[in-house]
Coordinates of C-alpha atoms and ligand atoms in Angstrom, one line a residue:
M1076 CA -32.0 10.2 52.5
Y1077 CA -29.9 11.5 49.6
A1078 CA -29.8 15.0 50.9
D1079 CA -28.5 13.7 54.3
V1080 CA -25.8 11.6 52.7
T1081 CA -24.3 14.5 50.9
S1082 CA -24.9 17.3 53.3
G1083 CA -21.2 18.0 53.4
L1084 CA -21.0 18.3 49.6
G1085 CA -20.1 21.8 48.3
K1086 CA -21.7 23.6 45.4
V1087 CA -21.2 22.1 41.9
P1088 CA -18.1 23.9 40.5
A1089 CA -18.6 26.3 37.6
P1090 CA -18.7 24.7 34.2
V1091 CA -15.8 25.0 31.8
S1092 CA -15.8 28.6 30.4
H1093 CA -16.3 29.5 26.7
D1094 CA -12.8 31.1 26.8
E1095 CA -11.4 27.7 27.7
F1096 CA -13.2 26.0 24.9
R1097 CA -11.9 28.6 22.5
K1098 CA -8.4 28.1 23.8
R1099 CA -8.7 24.4 23.2
Q1100 CA -9.9 25.0 19.7
A1101 CA -6.9 27.3 19.0
D1102 CA -4.4 24.9 20.5
F1103 CA -5.9 22.0 18.5
C1104 CA -5.9 24.0 15.2
D1105 CA -2.3 25.1 15.8
S1106 CA -1.2 21.5 15.7
L1107 CA -2.9 20.6 12.4
G1108 CA -0.6 20.5 9.4
G1109 CA -0.8 21.8 5.8
K1110 CA -4.0 22.7 4.1
S1111 CA -6.2 20.7 6.3
I1112 CA -9.6 20.5 7.8
A1113 CA -10.6 18.5 10.9
I1114 CA -14.0 16.9 11.4
I1115 CA -15.2 15.9 14.8
T1116 CA -18.4 13.9 15.0
N1117 CA -20.7 12.9 17.8
N1118 CA -21.4 9.3 19.0
P1119 CA -24.2 7.3 17.4
T1120 CA -27.3 6.4 19.4
S1121 CA -27.6 2.8 20.6
I1122 CA -30.7 0.7 20.4
R1123 CA -31.9 -1.0 23.6
S1124 CA -35.0 -2.7 22.2
R1125 CA -36.8 -2.3 18.9
D1126 CA -37.5 1.4 18.8
T1127 CA -36.2 2.5 22.3
H1128 CA -32.6 3.6 22.9
Y1129 CA -30.0 3.6 25.7
P1130 CA -29.6 7.0 27.3
Y1131 CA -27.5 9.1 25.0
R1132 CA -23.9 9.9 25.9
F1133 CA -22.0 12.5 23.8
N1134 CA -18.6 11.9 22.3
S1135 CA -15.9 13.2 24.6
Y1136 CA -13.8 14.8 21.8
L1137 CA -16.7 16.8 20.5
H1138 CA -17.6 17.8 24.0
Y1139 CA -14.0 18.8 24.8
L1140 CA -13.8 21.1 21.8
T1141 CA -17.3 22.6 21.6
N1142 CA -19.4 21.7 24.6
W1143 CA -22.0 20.5 22.1
D1144 CA -23.7 17.4 23.4
E1145 CA -26.7 16.9 21.1
E1146 CA -26.6 13.8 18.9
K1147 CA -25.8 14.2 15.2
G1148 CA -23.6 17.3 16.0
V1149 CA -20.5 17.7 13.7
A1150 CA -17.7 20.2 14.2
V1151 CA -15.6 21.2 11.3
F1152 CA -12.4 23.2 11.7
Y1153 CA -11.2 24.9 8.5
R1154 CA -9.0 27.9 7.6
R1155 CA -10.7 31.0 6.2
G1156 CA -7.9 33.2 5.0
N1157 CA -5.4 32.9 7.8
E1158 CA -8.0 32.3 10.5
W1159 CA -9.2 29.0 11.8
T1160 CA -12.9 28.8 11.9
C1161 CA -15.1 26.3 13.9
R1162 CA -18.4 25.5 12.1
L1163 CA -20.9 23.4 13.9
Y1164 CA -23.5 21.4 12.0
V1165 CA -26.6 20.6 14.1
K1166 CA -30.1 19.1 13.6
P1167 CA -32.5 21.6 12.2
R1168 CA -35.6 22.6 14.1
D1169 CA -38.6 20.4 13.3
I1170 CA -41.6 20.8 15.5
A1171 CA -43.2 17.5 14.4
K1172 CA -40.1 15.6 15.6
E1173 CA -39.5 17.7 18.6
I1174 CA -43.0 16.9 19.9
W1175 CA -41.8 13.2 20.3
S1176 CA -38.1 13.5 21.0
G1177 CA -37.6 16.8 22.7
R1178 CA -36.7 20.3 21.7
V1179 CA -33.5 20.9 19.7
L1180 CA -31.7 24.3 19.4
G1181 CA -31.1 24.3 15.7
P1182 CA -28.4 26.4 14.0
E1183 CA -29.6 29.7 15.4
G1184 CA -29.8 28.5 19.0
A1185 CA -26.4 26.8 18.7
L1186 CA -24.8 30.0 17.4
E1187 CA -26.2 32.0 20.3
G1188 CA -25.0 30.0 23.2
W1189 CA -22.0 27.8 22.1
P1190 CA -18.3 28.6 21.6
V1191 CA -18.3 28.3 17.8
D1192 CA -17.9 30.7 14.9
E1193 CA -20.6 29.5 12.6
T1194 CA -23.4 27.0 12.6
D1195 CA -25.3 25.3 9.8
S1196 CA -28.1 22.7 9.5
R1197 CA -27.0 19.1 9.2
L1198 CA -29.2 19.0 6.0
N1199 CA -26.4 21.0 4.3
L1200 CA -23.7 18.7 5.5
E1201 CA -22.8 17.1 2.2
T1202 CA -22.7 20.2 -0.1
S1203 CA -20.9 22.4 2.3
M1204 CA -18.4 19.7 3.5
L1205 CA -17.5 18.8 -0.1
E1206 CA -16.8 22.5 -0.7
L1207 CA -14.5 22.7 2.3
M1208 CA -12.7 19.4 1.4
D1209 CA -12.1 20.7 -2.1
G1210 CA -9.1 22.8 -1.3
A1211 CA -7.7 20.5 1.4
D1212 CA -4.6 18.2 1.3
I1213 CA -5.4 16.5 4.7
V1214 CA -8.7 15.6 6.3
Y1215 CA -8.5 14.8 10.0
H1216 CA -11.4 12.4 10.9
V1217 CA -12.3 9.4 13.0
T1218 CA -14.5 7.0 11.1
G1219 CA -17.1 4.7 12.5
L1220 CA -19.3 7.2 14.5
D1221 CA -21.3 9.1 11.9
E1222 CA -22.2 7.2 8.8
D1223 CA -23.2 10.3 6.8
V1224 CA -19.9 11.9 7.4
D1225 CA -18.0 8.7 6.7
K1226 CA -19.7 8.5 3.3
I1227 CA -18.7 12.1 2.4
V1228 CA -15.1 11.7 3.5
A1229 CA -14.8 8.4 1.5
D1230 CA -14.7 10.5 -1.7
F1231 CA -11.7 12.6 -0.4
N1232 CA -8.6 11.9 -2.5
G1233 CA -5.9 13.4 -0.2
D1234 CA -4.4 12.2 3.1
L1235 CA -6.7 11.0 5.9
S1236 CA -5.3 11.5 9.4
D1237 CA -6.3 10.9 13.0
P1238 CA -7.0 14.0 15.1
R1239 CA -6.9 12.1 18.3
V1240 CA -3.1 12.1 18.3
Y1241 CA -3.2 15.8 19.2
L1242 CA -6.4 15.9 21.2
D1243 CA -5.2 13.1 23.5
D1244 CA -2.1 15.0 24.5
M1245 CA -4.3 18.0 25.3
R1246 CA -6.9 16.0 27.2
V1247 CA -4.4 14.2 29.4
I1248 CA -3.5 17.4 31.2
K1249 CA -6.5 18.8 33.1
S1250 CA -7.1 22.5 33.6
D1251 CA -8.0 24.1 36.9
S1252 CA -11.7 24.0 36.0
E1253 CA -11.5 20.4 35.0
I1254 CA -9.8 19.5 38.2
E1255 CA -12.5 21.2 40.2
L1256 CA -15.2 19.2 38.4
M1257 CA -13.2 16.0 39.0
R1258 CA -12.7 16.9 42.7
Y1259 CA -16.5 17.2 43.0
S1260 CA -17.1 14.1 41.1
G1261 CA -14.8 12.2 43.4
E1262 CA -16.4 13.7 46.5
L1263 CA -19.9 12.8 45.5
A1264 CA -18.9 9.2 44.7
A1265 CA -17.0 9.0 48.0
L1266 CA -20.0 10.0 50.0
T1267 CA -22.3 7.5 48.2
H1268 CA -19.8 4.7 49.0
I1269 CA -20.0 5.6 52.6
E1270 CA -23.8 5.5 52.5
A1271 CA -23.6 2.0 50.9
M1272 CA -21.4 0.9 53.8
R1273 CA -23.8 2.3 56.4
R1274 CA -26.8 0.6 54.9
C1275 CA -25.2 -2.8 54.2
K1276 CA -26.6 -5.8 56.1
P1277 CA -26.5 -9.6 55.5
G1278 CA -29.5 -10.7 53.6
M1279 CA -29.7 -7.6 51.4
G1280 CA -29.3 -7.9 47.6
E1281 CA -26.3 -6.6 45.7
W1282 CA -28.8 -4.5 43.8
H1283 CA -29.9 -2.7 46.9
L1284 CA -26.4 -1.2 47.3
Q1285 CA -26.4 -0.4 43.6
A1286 CA -29.8 1.4 44.0
I1287 CA -28.5 3.4 47.0
I1288 CA -25.4 4.5 45.1
E1289 CA -27.0 5.2 41.7
G1290 CA -30.0 6.9 43.4
C1291 CA -27.6 9.2 45.1
F1292 CA -25.9 10.1 41.8
L1293 CA -29.3 10.8 40.2
Y1294 CA -30.4 12.9 43.2
H1295 CA -27.4 15.2 42.4
Q1296 CA -28.2 15.4 38.7
S1297 CA -25.3 13.1 38.1
E1298 CA -25.2 9.6 36.7
W1299 CA -23.0 6.6 36.7
A1300 CA -19.8 6.9 34.7
Y1301 CA -19.8 3.1 34.0
T1302 CA -22.0 0.2 35.0
S1303 CA -21.7 -0.2 38.7
I1304 CA -20.1 -3.4 40.0
V1305 CA -21.5 -4.7 43.3
G1306 CA -20.2 -8.2 43.9
C1307 CA -20.2 -10.2 47.1
G1308 CA -18.3 -13.4 47.8
D1309 CA -17.0 -15.1 44.7
N1310 CA -18.7 -12.4 42.5
A1311 CA -16.0 -10.0 43.8
T1312 CA -13.4 -12.1 42.1
I1313 CA -14.9 -11.4 38.6
L1314 CA -13.3 -8.2 37.4
H1315 CA -16.2 -6.9 35.3
Y1316 CA -19.1 -8.4 37.3
T1317 CA -22.2 -6.3 36.7
D1318 CA -25.1 -8.7 37.3
N1319 CA -25.6 -7.4 40.8
K1320 CA -28.3 -10.0 41.4
S1321 CA -27.0 -12.1 44.4
I1322 CA -28.0 -12.0 48.0
M1323 CA -25.2 -10.8 50.2
N1324 CA -24.4 -13.4 52.9
D1325 CA -23.1 -13.2 56.4
G1326 CA -19.3 -13.7 56.3
E1327 CA -18.8 -12.6 52.8
L1328 CA -16.9 -9.5 51.5
V1329 CA -18.7 -7.2 49.0
L1330 CA -16.7 -5.2 46.4
I1331 CA -18.3 -2.0 45.1
D1332 CA -16.7 -0.4 42.0
A1333 CA -18.9 2.7 41.2
G1334 CA -18.3 6.2 40.1
C1335 CA -20.3 9.1 38.7
E1336 CA -20.0 11.9 36.1
I1337 CA -20.2 15.6 36.7
S1338 CA -20.3 17.7 33.6
G1339 CA -19.0 14.7 31.8
Y1340 CA -16.0 14.1 34.2
A1341 CA -15.8 10.7 35.8
S1342 CA -14.8 9.5 39.2
D1343 CA -13.9 5.8 39.7
I1344 CA -13.9 4.3 43.3
T1345 CA -13.6 0.8 44.5
R1346 CA -14.1 -0.3 48.2
T1347 CA -14.3 -3.8 49.6
F1348 CA -15.8 -4.5 53.0
P1349 CA -17.4 -7.3 55.0
V1350 CA -21.2 -7.6 54.7
N1351 CA -21.6 -8.2 58.4
G1352 CA -19.2 -5.4 59.5
K1353 CA -16.3 -7.6 60.7
F1354 CA -13.4 -8.9 58.6
T1355 CA -12.4 -12.5 59.2
E1356 CA -8.7 -13.2 59.8
A1357 CA -8.1 -14.3 56.2
Q1358 CA -10.1 -11.4 54.7
R1359 CA -8.2 -9.0 56.9
A1360 CA -4.8 -10.4 55.8
I1361 CA -5.7 -10.0 52.1
Y1362 CA -7.3 -6.6 52.6
E1363 CA -4.3 -5.2 54.5
L1364 CA -2.0 -6.5 51.8
V1365 CA -4.0 -4.8 49.0
L1366 CA -4.2 -1.6 51.0
K1367 CA -0.4 -1.6 51.6
A1368 CA 0.1 -2.1 47.8
Q1369 CA -2.4 0.7 47.0
L1370 CA -0.6 3.2 49.3
A1371 CA 2.7 2.2 47.6
G1372 CA 1.1 2.8 44.2
I1373 CA -0.2 6.2 45.3
A1374 CA 3.2 7.2 46.6
A1375 CA 4.7 6.3 43.2
C1376 CA 2.4 8.8 41.5
Q1377 CA 5.1 11.5 41.3
S1378 CA 5.5 14.2 38.7
G1379 CA 8.5 13.1 36.5
S1380 CA 8.1 9.4 37.1
P1381 CA 7.3 6.9 34.4
W1382 CA 3.7 5.7 34.3
S1383 CA 4.8 2.1 35.0
D1384 CA 6.4 3.0 38.4
M1385 CA 3.0 2.7 40.2
H1386 CA 2.4 -0.7 38.7
H1387 CA 5.8 -1.9 39.7
A1388 CA 5.3 -0.5 43.2
T1389 CA 1.9 -2.3 43.7
S1390 CA 3.2 -5.5 42.1
R1391 CA 6.3 -5.7 44.4
V1392 CA 4.2 -5.3 47.5
L1393 CA 1.6 -7.8 46.4
A1394 CA 4.1 -10.4 45.3
Q1395 CA 6.1 -10.1 48.6
G1396 CA 2.8 -10.4 50.6
L1397 CA 1.7 -13.5 48.7
L1398 CA 5.1 -15.1 49.6
D1399 CA 4.7 -14.0 53.2
L1400 CA 1.2 -15.5 53.4
G1401 CA 2.5 -18.8 51.9
I1402 CA 0.2 -18.4 48.9
L1403 CA 3.3 -18.4 46.6
T1404 CA 6.6 -20.0 47.2
G1405 CA 10.2 -19.1 46.1
T1406 CA 11.9 -15.8 45.9
I1407 CA 10.5 -12.3 45.1
D1408 CA 12.1 -12.6 41.7
D1409 CA 10.3 -15.9 41.1
A1410 CA 7.0 -14.4 42.1
L1411 CA 7.4 -11.3 40.0
G1412 CA 8.7 -13.3 37.0
D1413 CA 10.0 -11.8 33.7
D1414 CA 8.5 -8.6 32.6
W1415 CA 6.3 -8.4 35.7
N1416 CA 4.2 -11.3 34.5
G1417 CA 5.2 -14.0 37.1
P1418 CA 3.0 -16.2 39.3
Y1419 CA 1.6 -13.3 41.3
R1420 CA -0.4 -12.4 38.1
Q1421 CA -2.7 -15.4 38.8
F1422 CA -4.2 -13.3 41.6
F1423 CA -3.6 -9.8 40.3
M1424 CA -4.4 -10.0 36.6
H1425 CA -5.1 -6.4 35.7
G1426 CA -3.2 -3.1 35.4
T1427 CA -2.8 -0.9 38.4
G1428 CA -4.7 2.1 36.9
H1429 CA -5.6 4.3 34.0
F1430 CA -6.0 7.9 33.2
L1431 CA -9.3 9.4 34.2
G1432 CA -11.3 12.3 32.7
L1433 CA -14.1 12.7 30.3
D1434 CA -13.8 9.0 29.7
V1435 CA -13.5 6.7 32.6
H1436 CA -10.7 4.9 30.9
D1437 CA -9.4 8.2 29.6
V1438 CA -7.2 8.9 26.7
G1439 CA -3.5 9.3 26.9
G1440 CA -2.3 5.8 26.6
G1441 CA -1.8 5.2 30.2
R1442 CA -3.3 1.8 30.5
Q1443 CA -1.0 -1.1 31.0
G1444 CA -1.3 -3.4 28.1
D1445 CA -2.3 -0.7 25.6
G1446 CA 1.0 -1.2 23.8
V1447 CA 1.5 2.5 23.5
P1448 CA 4.6 4.4 24.6
E1449 CA 4.9 5.0 28.2
R1450 CA 4.0 8.4 29.6
I1451 CA 5.9 10.4 32.2
L1452 CA 3.6 11.7 34.8
E1453 CA 3.0 15.4 34.8
P1454 CA 1.1 17.9 37.0
G1455 CA -2.5 18.0 35.9
M1456 CA -2.8 14.3 35.0
V1457 CA -5.5 12.3 36.9
V1458 CA -5.0 8.6 37.3
T1459 CA -6.6 5.8 39.2
V1460 CA -4.6 3.4 41.5
E1461 CA -6.5 0.2 41.9
P1462 CA -4.6 -2.9 42.8
G1463 CA -6.5 -6.1 43.8
L1464 CA -6.2 -9.7 44.7
Y1465 CA -8.8 -12.3 43.6
F1466 CA -9.1 -15.9 44.8
G1467 CA -12.3 -17.2 43.1
A1468 CA -13.5 -20.5 44.6
W1469 CA -14.7 -21.3 41.1
R1470 CA -11.1 -21.1 39.7
E1471 CA -10.0 -24.5 38.7
D1472 CA -6.6 -23.2 37.6
I1473 CA -5.3 -22.2 41.0
D1474 CA -4.0 -24.3 43.9
I1475 CA -4.6 -22.4 47.2
D1476 CA -5.6 -23.1 50.8
S1477 CA -9.3 -23.2 51.2
K1478 CA -9.2 -20.3 53.7
W1479 CA -8.5 -17.9 50.8
K1480 CA -11.2 -19.1 48.6
G1481 CA -14.0 -16.7 47.8
I1482 CA -12.0 -13.6 48.7
G1483 CA -11.8 -10.8 46.2
V1484 CA -10.4 -7.4 47.2
R1485 CA -9.8 -4.2 45.2
I1486 CA -9.2 -0.7 46.5
E1487 CA -9.3 2.2 44.1
D1488 CA -8.8 6.0 44.4
D1489 CA -8.5 8.9 41.9
I1490 CA -5.2 10.7 42.1
L1491 CA -4.2 14.1 40.9
I1492 CA -0.5 14.5 40.0
T1493 CA 1.0 17.8 41.3
E1494 CA 4.5 19.3 41.6
S1495 CA 4.3 18.6 45.3
G1496 CA 3.1 15.0 45.2
P1497 CA -0.1 13.0 44.7
I1498 CA -3.5 14.4 45.8
V1499 CA -6.2 11.8 46.5
L1500 CA -9.4 13.3 45.0
T1501 CA -11.5 10.5 46.6
E1502 CA -10.0 10.8 50.1
K1503 CA -13.4 11.3 51.7
C1504 CA -14.0 7.6 51.2
P1505 CA -12.5 5.7 54.2
K1506 CA -10.3 2.6 53.5
N1507 CA -8.6 1.7 56.8
I1508 CA -10.1 -1.3 58.5
Q1509 CA -11.2 0.3 61.7
E1510 CA -13.0 3.2 60.0
I1511 CA -14.8 0.9 57.6
E1512 CA -15.9 -1.6 60.3
S1513 CA -17.3 1.3 62.4
L1514 CA -19.5 2.4 59.5
I1515 CA -21.0 -0.9 58.2
G1516 CA -24.7 -1.6 59.0
T1517 CA -25.0 1.4 61.3
I1518 CA -28.4 2.5 59.8
Ligands
LIG1624 N1 -14.5 0.9 37.0 C1 -13.6 0.5 36.0 C2 -12.2 0.5 36.4 O1 -11.9 0.5 37.6 O2 -11.3 0.5 35.6
MN1625 MN1 -10.6 2.2 37.4
MN1626 MN1 -13.3 1.2 39.0

């Protein structure tokens, strides 16, 4: 089944080259001040039950700079003479441990195949990092990920600084090879959403659609980029619903928000469709309104435009639509309110999108509500556009006609900003009503 679903999928694009990792390291080091060293650690493991762990996911900053994904890895950038050097500390080889937990490369294996200058065993971390810190005025480090490194850095007497300030600016603009990986990630996710539409029938469980989607990711040596949301009826009105345990009933809408990772790069797609293949009049009215808002949001994704333009574009369409449907009353200014926080926010309570990349909610400060300075969109940025409207029947705080109750709609695509306008990386996933209705329940 999975091979059929994705028969149109091209080959996985080439991985990011060693030259590109080296260029990133050079650009990063160029931005560091004074006599400094920078330490980039990996993510901790996370316990699921007693002595078993959640699948490991590397830290995106360490991956971005070194391509090193093994847990406990630490990269240190320091100046030797006038040259910046990247030293990678890794777990040492240990056959007794490897028999249980899998093979590790050790310092020699890491030096052979990774874009770094030097490697060392993590067992030497303390002595050798203390030596490097000795001559430094500034240490760039993010605490909270690697306890051992935090303890070593705690003894440093100079300035502590955050390396993410520089790395976020770099990561927010994607290179050609990153864009190709993201294009593929978007395409795989798009095809799996189509498969979910084709297999959807009343009486199935939300988890069945989740299984189809995530099985397809796995089949392609990919995995989910975030916990998949499959919510029907009122469940679709809960923004972070991940239970996925309800039966999908005739007459309900189902909202699927699911994306995958390819070489660490996320896609993030939401589609909403009727479980039985036919929108009711009320569902159709809300769906068409959200789609109109989403298209306006995408059109606002122009190089040179402030980040907030897309949110204002979607908000304006949604607020006007809510007035036209009689769900809100008054003028458009009343509905939008001060600071774009008026009554329409009862039904559209999240931002319009976020940056996308190695993290699904990627770095760069482009999430509404983050309280960081607004970005101007530039070619190479990838953002999501995902307006929605939610009318939970369970909501005691809203006063609406019963025909709207239980409707939740979100539509989300991944958009590449270019000089010549927005490119929808997830365009293979249909979203107009006719196309969607013709797919649902056809196998
Ligand atoms: N899937 C998470 C989001 O859309 O932001
Ligand atoms: Mn999103
Ligand atoms: Mn999403």
